[in-house]
GROMACS .gro file of C-alpha atoms in nm:
model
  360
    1UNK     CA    1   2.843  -3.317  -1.274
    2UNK     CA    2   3.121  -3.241  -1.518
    3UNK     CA    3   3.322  -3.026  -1.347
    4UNK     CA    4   3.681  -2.953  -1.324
    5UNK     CA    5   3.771  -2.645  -1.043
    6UNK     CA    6   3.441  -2.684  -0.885
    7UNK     CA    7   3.380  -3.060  -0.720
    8UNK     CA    8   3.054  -3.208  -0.508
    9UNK     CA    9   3.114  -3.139  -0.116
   10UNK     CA   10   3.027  -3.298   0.179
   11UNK     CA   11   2.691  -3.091   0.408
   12UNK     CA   12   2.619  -3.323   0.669
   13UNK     CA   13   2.268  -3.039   0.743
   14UNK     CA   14   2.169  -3.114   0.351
   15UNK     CA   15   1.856  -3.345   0.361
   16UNK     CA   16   1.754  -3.578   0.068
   17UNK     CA   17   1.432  -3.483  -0.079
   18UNK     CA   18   1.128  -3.732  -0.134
   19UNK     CA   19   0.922  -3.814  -0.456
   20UNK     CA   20   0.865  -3.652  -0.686
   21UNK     CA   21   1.191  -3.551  -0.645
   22UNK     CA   22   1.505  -3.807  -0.835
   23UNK     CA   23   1.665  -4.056  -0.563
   24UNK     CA   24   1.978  -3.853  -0.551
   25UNK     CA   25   1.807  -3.462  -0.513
   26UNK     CA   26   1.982  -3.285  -0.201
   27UNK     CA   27   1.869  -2.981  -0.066
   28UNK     CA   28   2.110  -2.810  -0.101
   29UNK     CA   29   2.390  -2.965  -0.285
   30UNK     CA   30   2.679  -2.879  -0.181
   31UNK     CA   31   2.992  -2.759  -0.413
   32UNK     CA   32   3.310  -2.632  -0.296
   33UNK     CA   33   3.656  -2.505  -0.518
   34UNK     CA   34   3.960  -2.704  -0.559
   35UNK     CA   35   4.244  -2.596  -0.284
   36UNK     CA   36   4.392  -2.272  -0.414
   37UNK     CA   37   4.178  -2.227  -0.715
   38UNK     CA   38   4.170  -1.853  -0.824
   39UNK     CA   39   3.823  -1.608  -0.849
   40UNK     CA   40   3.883  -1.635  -1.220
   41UNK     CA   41   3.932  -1.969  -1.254
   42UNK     CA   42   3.576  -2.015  -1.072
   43UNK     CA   43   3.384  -1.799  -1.258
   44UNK     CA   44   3.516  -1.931  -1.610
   45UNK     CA   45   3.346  -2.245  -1.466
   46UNK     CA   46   3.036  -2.088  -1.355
   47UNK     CA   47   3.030  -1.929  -1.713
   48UNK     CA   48   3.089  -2.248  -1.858
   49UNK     CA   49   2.866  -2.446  -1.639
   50UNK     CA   50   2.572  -2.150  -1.755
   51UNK     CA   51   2.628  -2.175  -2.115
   52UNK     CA   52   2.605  -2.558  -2.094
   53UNK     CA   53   2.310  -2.590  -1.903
   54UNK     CA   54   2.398  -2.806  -1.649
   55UNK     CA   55   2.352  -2.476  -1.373
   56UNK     CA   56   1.970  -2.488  -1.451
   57UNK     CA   57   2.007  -2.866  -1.469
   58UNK     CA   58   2.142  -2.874  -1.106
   59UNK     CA   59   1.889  -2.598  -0.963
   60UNK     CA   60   1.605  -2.791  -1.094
   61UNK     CA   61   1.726  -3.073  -0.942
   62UNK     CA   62   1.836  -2.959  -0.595
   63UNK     CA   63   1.698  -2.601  -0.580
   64UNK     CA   64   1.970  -2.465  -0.445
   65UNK     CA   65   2.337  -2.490  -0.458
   66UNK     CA   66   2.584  -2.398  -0.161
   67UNK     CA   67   2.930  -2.341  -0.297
   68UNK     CA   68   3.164  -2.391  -0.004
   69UNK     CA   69   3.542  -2.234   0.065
   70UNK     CA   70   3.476  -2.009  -0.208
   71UNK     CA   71   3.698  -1.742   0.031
   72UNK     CA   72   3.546  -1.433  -0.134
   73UNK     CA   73   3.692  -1.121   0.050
   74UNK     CA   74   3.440  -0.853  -0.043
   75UNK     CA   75   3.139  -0.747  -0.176
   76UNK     CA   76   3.320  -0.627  -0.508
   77UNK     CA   77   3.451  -1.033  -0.523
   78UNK     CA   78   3.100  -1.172  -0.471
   79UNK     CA   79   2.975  -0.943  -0.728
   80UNK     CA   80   3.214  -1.060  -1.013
   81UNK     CA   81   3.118  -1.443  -0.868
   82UNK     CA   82   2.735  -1.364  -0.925
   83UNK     CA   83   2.737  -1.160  -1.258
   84UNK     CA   84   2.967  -1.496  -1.389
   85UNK     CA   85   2.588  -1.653  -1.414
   86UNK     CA   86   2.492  -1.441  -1.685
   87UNK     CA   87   2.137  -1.367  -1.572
   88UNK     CA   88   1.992  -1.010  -1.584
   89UNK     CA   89   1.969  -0.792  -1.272
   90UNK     CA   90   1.650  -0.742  -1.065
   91UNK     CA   91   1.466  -0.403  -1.028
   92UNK     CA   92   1.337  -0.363  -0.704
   93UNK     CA   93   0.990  -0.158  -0.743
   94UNK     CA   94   0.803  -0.129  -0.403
   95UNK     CA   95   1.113  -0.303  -0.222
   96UNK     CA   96   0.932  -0.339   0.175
   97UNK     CA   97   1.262  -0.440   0.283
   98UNK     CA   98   1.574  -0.149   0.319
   99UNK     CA   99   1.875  -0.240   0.145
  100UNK     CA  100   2.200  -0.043   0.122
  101UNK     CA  101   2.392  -0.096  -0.160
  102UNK     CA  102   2.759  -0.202  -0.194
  103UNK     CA  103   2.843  -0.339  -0.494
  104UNK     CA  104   2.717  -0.374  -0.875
  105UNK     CA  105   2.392  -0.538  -0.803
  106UNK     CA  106   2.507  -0.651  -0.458
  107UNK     CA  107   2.324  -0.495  -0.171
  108UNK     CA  108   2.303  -0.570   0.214
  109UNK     CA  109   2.005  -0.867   0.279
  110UNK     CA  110   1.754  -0.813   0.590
  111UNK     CA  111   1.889  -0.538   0.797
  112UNK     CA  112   1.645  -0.662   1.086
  113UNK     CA  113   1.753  -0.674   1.411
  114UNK     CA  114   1.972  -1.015   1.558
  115UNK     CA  115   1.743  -1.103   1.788
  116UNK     CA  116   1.421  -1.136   1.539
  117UNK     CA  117   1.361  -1.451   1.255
  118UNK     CA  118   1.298  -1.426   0.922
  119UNK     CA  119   1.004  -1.659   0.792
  120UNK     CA  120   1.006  -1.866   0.528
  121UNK     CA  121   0.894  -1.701   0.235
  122UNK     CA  122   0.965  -1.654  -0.179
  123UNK     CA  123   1.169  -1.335  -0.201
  124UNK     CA  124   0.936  -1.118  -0.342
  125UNK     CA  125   0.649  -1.369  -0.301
  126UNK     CA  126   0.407  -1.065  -0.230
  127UNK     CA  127   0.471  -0.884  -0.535
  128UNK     CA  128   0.408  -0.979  -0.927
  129UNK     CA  129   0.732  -0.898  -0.986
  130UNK     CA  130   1.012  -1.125  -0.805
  131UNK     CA  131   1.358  -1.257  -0.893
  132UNK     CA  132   1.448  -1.597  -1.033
  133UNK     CA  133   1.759  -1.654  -0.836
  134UNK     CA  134   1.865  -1.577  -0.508
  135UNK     CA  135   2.211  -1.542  -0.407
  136UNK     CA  136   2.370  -1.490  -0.061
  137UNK     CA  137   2.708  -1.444   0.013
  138UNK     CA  138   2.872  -1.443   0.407
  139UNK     CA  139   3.064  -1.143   0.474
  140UNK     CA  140   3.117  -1.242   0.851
  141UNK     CA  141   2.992  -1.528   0.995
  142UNK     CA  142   2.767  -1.509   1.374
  143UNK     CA  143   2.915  -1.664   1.664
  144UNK     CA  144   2.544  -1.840   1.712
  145UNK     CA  145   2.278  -1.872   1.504
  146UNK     CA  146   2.209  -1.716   1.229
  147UNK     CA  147   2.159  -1.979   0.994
  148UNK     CA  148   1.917  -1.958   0.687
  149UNK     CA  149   1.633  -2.204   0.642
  150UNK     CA  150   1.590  -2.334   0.363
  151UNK     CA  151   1.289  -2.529   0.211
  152UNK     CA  152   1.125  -2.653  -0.102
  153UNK     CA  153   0.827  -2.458  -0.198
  154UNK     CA  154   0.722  -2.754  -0.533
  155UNK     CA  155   0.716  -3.028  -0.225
  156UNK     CA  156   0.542  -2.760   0.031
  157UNK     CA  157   0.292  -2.765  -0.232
  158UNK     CA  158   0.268  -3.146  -0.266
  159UNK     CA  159   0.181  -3.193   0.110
  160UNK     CA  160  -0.063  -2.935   0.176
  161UNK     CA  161  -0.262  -3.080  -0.155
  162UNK     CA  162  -0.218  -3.408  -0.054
  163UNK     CA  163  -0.359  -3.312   0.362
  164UNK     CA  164  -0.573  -3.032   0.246
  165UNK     CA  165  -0.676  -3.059  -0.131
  166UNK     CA  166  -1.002  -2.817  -0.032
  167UNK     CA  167  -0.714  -2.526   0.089
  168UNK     CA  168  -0.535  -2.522  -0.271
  169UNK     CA  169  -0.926  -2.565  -0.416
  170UNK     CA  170  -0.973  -2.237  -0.183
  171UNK     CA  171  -0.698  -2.032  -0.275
  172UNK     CA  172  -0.785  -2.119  -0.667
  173UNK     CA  173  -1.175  -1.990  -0.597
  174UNK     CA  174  -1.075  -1.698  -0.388
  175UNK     CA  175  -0.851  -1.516  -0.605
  176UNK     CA  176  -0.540  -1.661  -0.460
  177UNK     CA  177  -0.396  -1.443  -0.192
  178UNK     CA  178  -0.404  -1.060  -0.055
  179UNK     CA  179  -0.130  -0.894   0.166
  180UNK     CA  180  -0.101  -0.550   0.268
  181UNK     CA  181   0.264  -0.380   0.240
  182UNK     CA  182   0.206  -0.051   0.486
  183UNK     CA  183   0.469   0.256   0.384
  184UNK     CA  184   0.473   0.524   0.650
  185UNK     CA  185   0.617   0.893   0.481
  186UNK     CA  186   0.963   0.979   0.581
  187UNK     CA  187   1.341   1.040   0.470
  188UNK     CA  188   1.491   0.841   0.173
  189UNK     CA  189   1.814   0.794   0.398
  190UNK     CA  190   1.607   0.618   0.673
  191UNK     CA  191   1.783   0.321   0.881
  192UNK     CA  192   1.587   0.331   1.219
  193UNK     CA  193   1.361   0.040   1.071
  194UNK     CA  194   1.465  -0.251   0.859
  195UNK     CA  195   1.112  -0.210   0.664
  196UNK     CA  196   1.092   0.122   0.398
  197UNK     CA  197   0.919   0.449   0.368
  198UNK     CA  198   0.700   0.585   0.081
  199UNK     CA  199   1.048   0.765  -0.082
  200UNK     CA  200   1.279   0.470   0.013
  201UNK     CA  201   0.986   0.173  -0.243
  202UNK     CA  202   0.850   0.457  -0.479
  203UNK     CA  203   1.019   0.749  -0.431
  204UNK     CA  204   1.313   0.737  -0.690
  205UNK     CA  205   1.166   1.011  -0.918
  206UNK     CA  206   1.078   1.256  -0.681
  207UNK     CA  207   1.256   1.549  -0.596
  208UNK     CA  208   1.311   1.696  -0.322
  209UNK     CA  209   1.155   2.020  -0.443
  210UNK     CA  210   0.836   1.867  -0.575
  211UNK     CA  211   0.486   1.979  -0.431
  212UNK     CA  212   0.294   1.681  -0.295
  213UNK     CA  213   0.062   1.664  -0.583
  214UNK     CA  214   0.400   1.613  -0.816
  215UNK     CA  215   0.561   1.385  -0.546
  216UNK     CA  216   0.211   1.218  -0.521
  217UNK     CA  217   0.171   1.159  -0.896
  218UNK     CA  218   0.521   1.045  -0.890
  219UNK     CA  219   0.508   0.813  -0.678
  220UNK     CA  220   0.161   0.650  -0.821
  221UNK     CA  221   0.333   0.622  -1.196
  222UNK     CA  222   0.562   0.398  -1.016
  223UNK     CA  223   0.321   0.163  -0.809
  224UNK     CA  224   0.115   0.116  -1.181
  225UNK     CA  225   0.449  -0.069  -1.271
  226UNK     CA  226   0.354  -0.380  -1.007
  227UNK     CA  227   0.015  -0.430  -1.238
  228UNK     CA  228  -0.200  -0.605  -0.963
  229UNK     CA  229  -0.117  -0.364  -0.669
  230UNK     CA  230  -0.410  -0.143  -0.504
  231UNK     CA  231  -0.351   0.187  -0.267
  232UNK     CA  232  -0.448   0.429  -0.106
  233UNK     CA  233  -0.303   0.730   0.166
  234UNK     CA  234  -0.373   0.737   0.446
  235UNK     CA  235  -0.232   0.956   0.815
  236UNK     CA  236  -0.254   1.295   0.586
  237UNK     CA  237  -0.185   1.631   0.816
  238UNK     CA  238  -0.019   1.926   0.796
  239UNK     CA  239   0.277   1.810   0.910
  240UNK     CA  240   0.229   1.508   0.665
  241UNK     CA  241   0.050   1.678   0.370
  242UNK     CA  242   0.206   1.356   0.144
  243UNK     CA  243   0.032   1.105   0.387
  244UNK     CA  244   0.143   0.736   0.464
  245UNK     CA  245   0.149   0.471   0.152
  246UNK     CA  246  -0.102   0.112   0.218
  247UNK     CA  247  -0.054  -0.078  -0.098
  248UNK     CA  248  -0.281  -0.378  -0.094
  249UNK     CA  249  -0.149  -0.714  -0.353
  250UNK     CA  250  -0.372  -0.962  -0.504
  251UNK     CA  251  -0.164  -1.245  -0.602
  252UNK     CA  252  -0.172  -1.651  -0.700
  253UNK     CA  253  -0.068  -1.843  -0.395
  254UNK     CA  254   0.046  -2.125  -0.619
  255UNK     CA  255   0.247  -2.091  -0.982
  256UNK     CA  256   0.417  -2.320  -1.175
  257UNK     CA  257   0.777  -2.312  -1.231
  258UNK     CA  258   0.886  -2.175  -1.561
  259UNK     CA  259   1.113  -2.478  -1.661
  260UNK     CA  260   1.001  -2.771  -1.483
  261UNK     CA  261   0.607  -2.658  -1.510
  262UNK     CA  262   0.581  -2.811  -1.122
  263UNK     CA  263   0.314  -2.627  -0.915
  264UNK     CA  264   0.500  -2.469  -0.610
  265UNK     CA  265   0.356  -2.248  -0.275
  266UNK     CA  266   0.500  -1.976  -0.439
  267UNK     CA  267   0.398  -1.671  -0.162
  268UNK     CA  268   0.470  -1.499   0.155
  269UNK     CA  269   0.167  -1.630   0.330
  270UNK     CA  270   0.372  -1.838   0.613
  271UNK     CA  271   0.613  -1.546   0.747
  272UNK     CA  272   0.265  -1.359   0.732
  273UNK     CA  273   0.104  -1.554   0.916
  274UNK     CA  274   0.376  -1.637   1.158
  275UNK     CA  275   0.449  -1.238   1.222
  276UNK     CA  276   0.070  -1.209   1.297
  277UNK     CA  277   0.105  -1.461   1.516
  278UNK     CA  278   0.396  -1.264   1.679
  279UNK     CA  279   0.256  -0.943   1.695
  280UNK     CA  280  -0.111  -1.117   1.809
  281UNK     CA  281  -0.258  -0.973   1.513
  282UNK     CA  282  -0.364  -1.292   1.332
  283UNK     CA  283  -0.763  -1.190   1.403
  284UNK     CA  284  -0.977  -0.873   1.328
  285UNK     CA  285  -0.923  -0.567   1.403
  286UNK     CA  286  -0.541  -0.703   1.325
  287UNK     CA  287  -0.395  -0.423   1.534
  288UNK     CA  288  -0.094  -0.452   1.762
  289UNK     CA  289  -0.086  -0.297   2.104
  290UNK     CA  290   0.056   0.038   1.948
  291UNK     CA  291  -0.222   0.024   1.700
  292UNK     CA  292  -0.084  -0.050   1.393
  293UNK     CA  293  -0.268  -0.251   1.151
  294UNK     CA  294  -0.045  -0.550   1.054
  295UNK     CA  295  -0.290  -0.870   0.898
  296UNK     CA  296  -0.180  -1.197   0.780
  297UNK     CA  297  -0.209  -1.269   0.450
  298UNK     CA  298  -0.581  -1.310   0.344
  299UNK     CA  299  -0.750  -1.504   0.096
  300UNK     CA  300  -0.767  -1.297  -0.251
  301UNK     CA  301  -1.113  -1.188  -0.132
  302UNK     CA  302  -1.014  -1.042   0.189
  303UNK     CA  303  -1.164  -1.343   0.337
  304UNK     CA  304  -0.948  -1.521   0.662
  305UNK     CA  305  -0.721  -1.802   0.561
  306UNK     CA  306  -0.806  -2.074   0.830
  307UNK     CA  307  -0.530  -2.145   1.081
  308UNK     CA  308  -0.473  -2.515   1.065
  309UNK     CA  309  -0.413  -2.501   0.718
  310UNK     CA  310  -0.134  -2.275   0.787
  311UNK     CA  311   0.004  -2.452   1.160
  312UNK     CA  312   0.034  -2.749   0.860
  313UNK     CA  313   0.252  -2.525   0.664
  314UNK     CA  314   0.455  -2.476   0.895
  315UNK     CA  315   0.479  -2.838   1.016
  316UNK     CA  316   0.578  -2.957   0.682
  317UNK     CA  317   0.860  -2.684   0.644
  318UNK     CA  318   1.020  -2.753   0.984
  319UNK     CA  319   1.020  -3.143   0.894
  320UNK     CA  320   1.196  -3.055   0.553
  321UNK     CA  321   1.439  -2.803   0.600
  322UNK     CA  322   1.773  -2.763   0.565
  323UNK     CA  323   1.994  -2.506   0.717
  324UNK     CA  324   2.301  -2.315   0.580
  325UNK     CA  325   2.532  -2.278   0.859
  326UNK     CA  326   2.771  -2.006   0.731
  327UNK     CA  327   3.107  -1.961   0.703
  328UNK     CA  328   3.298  -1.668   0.566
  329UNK     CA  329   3.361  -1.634   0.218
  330UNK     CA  330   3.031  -1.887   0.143
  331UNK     CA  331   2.774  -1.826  -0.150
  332UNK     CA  332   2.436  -1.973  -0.177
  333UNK     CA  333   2.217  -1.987  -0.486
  334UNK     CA  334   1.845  -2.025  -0.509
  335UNK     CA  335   1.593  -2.121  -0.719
  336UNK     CA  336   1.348  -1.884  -0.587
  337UNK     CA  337   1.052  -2.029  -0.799
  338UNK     CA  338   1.151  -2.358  -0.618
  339UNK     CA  339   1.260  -2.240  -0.273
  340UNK     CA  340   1.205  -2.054   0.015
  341UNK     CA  341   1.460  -1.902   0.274
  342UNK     CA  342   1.454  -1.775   0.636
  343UNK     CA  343   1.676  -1.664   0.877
  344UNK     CA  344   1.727  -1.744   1.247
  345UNK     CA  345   1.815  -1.482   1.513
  346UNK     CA  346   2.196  -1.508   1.577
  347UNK     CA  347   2.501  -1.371   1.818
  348UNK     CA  348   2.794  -1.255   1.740
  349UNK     CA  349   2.843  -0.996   1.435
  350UNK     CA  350   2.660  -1.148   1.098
  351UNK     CA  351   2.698  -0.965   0.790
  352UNK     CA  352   2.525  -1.121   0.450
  353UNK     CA  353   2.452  -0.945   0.105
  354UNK     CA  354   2.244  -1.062  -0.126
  355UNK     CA  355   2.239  -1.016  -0.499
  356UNK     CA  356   1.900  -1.094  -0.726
  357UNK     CA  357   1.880  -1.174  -1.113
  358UNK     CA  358   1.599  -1.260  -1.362
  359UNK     CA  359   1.641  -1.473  -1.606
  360UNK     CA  360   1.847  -1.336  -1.905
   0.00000   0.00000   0.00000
């Protein structure tokens, strides 16, 4: 790595991955800043280290990069440290997940409660239109916990083929993979639940003096954007003329990456199927004890993905992941066509925000 502010760093959690993978391929590697070096002086790297290649040379080698002791101070700082990369920013259309936003591209991540996981998952697995990178930056660091999971989605791909070549036959002759994404109506300025309403994924062309029809038609020219997505409304009333969104995605379960062409389980099928699991929802009707319909992730027919080829899924990412153990100040990049993230339930005050790009 040619480098001259930003140097290889020890991360005794990193793990080595296996073949197909080169001898040397950490997950992730770790970089951290020469003592003292300023915000400036790191980003004219990063810019340099873009230009020359060697950034996508790394990610496609390691997946991810942890940049140590970068000391960022605020969310204005970790925006100037991401928009040094040069990609383009991501549009969130149908976002499922509420976000506040502090910064230019820079927004809170999860805003789930402390004591719950995150699965492992693709950011934006269950929609046809997902970021390329990932990056998290550590505002305040837990006192326990909270680390995030990381995994590699090309070799999650590898070892289900290689134990279950008829599953990755299945998801190809099914029509890959269907979730639902359930919007109830409500307030644009919601925060009682980490997950959006209809306004908060689609609404940001209606007014608040629209009719329904004009809010309705609104909010459907905006859904036709995601190309593959389904819907219908559901829960209408007098008191809820509008009605509650259920937006149904059918979706490949496996895609190549753009550079490297290497099939990866490219999806949100695990943290499905482990929230199902959760809520004891994993078989029909799918309904928790309040009623509320919340599936796994089916088969692209609607069909029932079988359960031990997903209990393998999740075997094979708790043998190979790594976990970022945070520290203020800390970045992480990710691949997200190569990698999926989680997040374990923590003590302590955590703060992270995230910041997505496409490629340029």
């Amino acid at each position: 790595m040619s480098v001259q502010v930003l140097r290889p760093a020890p991360y005794p959690p990193a793990i080595s991955l296996p073949a197909p993978f080169p001898k040397e391929a950490l997950l992730p590697l770790s970089i951290a800043p020469q003592a003292g070096a300023s915000l400036s002086r790191i980003t004219a790297e990063i810019r340099d280290l873009k230009s020359s290649g060697e950034i996508h040379d790394l990610l496609d080698r390691h997946g991810a990069i942890y940049f140590q002791n970068l000391a960022l101070k605020s969310a204005d700082e970790f925006s100037e440290f991401a928009h040094a990369f040069g990609w383009k920013p991501h549009e969130d259309i149908g976002n499922p997940v509420r976000r506040t936003i502090l910064a230019k591209n820079v927004a809170t991540a999860n805003e789930g409660p402390n004591t719950l996981p995150v699965y492992p998952h693709n950011e934006f697995g269950l929609s046809p239109h997902y970021p390329a990178y990932v990056l998290f930056y550590c505002v305040a660091a837990p006192e326990t916990g909270g680390e995030t999971p990381i995994n590699n989605s090309v070799l999650l791909y590898n070892q289900l083929k290689k134990r279950h070549p008829d599953f990755i036959e299945e998801l190809e002759k099914r029509g890959g993979v269907k979730y639902q994404l359930f919007h109830p109506n409500g307030p644009r300025d919601q925060t009682s639940s980490a997950g959006t309403t209809v306004l908060q994924a689609y609404g940001q062309h209606v007014l608040d003096t629209d009719d329904t029809e004009t809010a309705r038609k609104k909010i459907e020219a905006e859904i036709r954007r995601l190309p593959t997505a389904t819907w219908e409304w559901i829960n209408q009333s007098e008191v809820n003329p509008l009605g509650d969104l259920r937006v149904w995605e059918v979706l490949p379960a496996v895609r190549n990456h753009p550079r490297t062409g290497q099939p990866a389980f490219f999806n949100n099928v695990v943290s499905r199927f482990l929230n199902a699991l959760k809520d004891e929802t994993l078989f029909p009707p799918h309904l928790t004890k309040n009623g509320d319909f919340r599936p796994p992730a089916f088969y692209g027919d609607g069909s029932l993905i079988p359960r031990e080829y997903l209990d393998s899924a999740v075997e094979f990412i708790s043998q190979n992941r790594s976990l970022i153990t945070w520290k203020a100040g800390d970045v992480v990049l990710i691949d997200n066509h190569a990698v999926q993230h989680a997040r374990e339930p923590w003590t302590g005050h955590r703060k992270l925000l995230a910041s997505l790009w496409d490629e340029a």
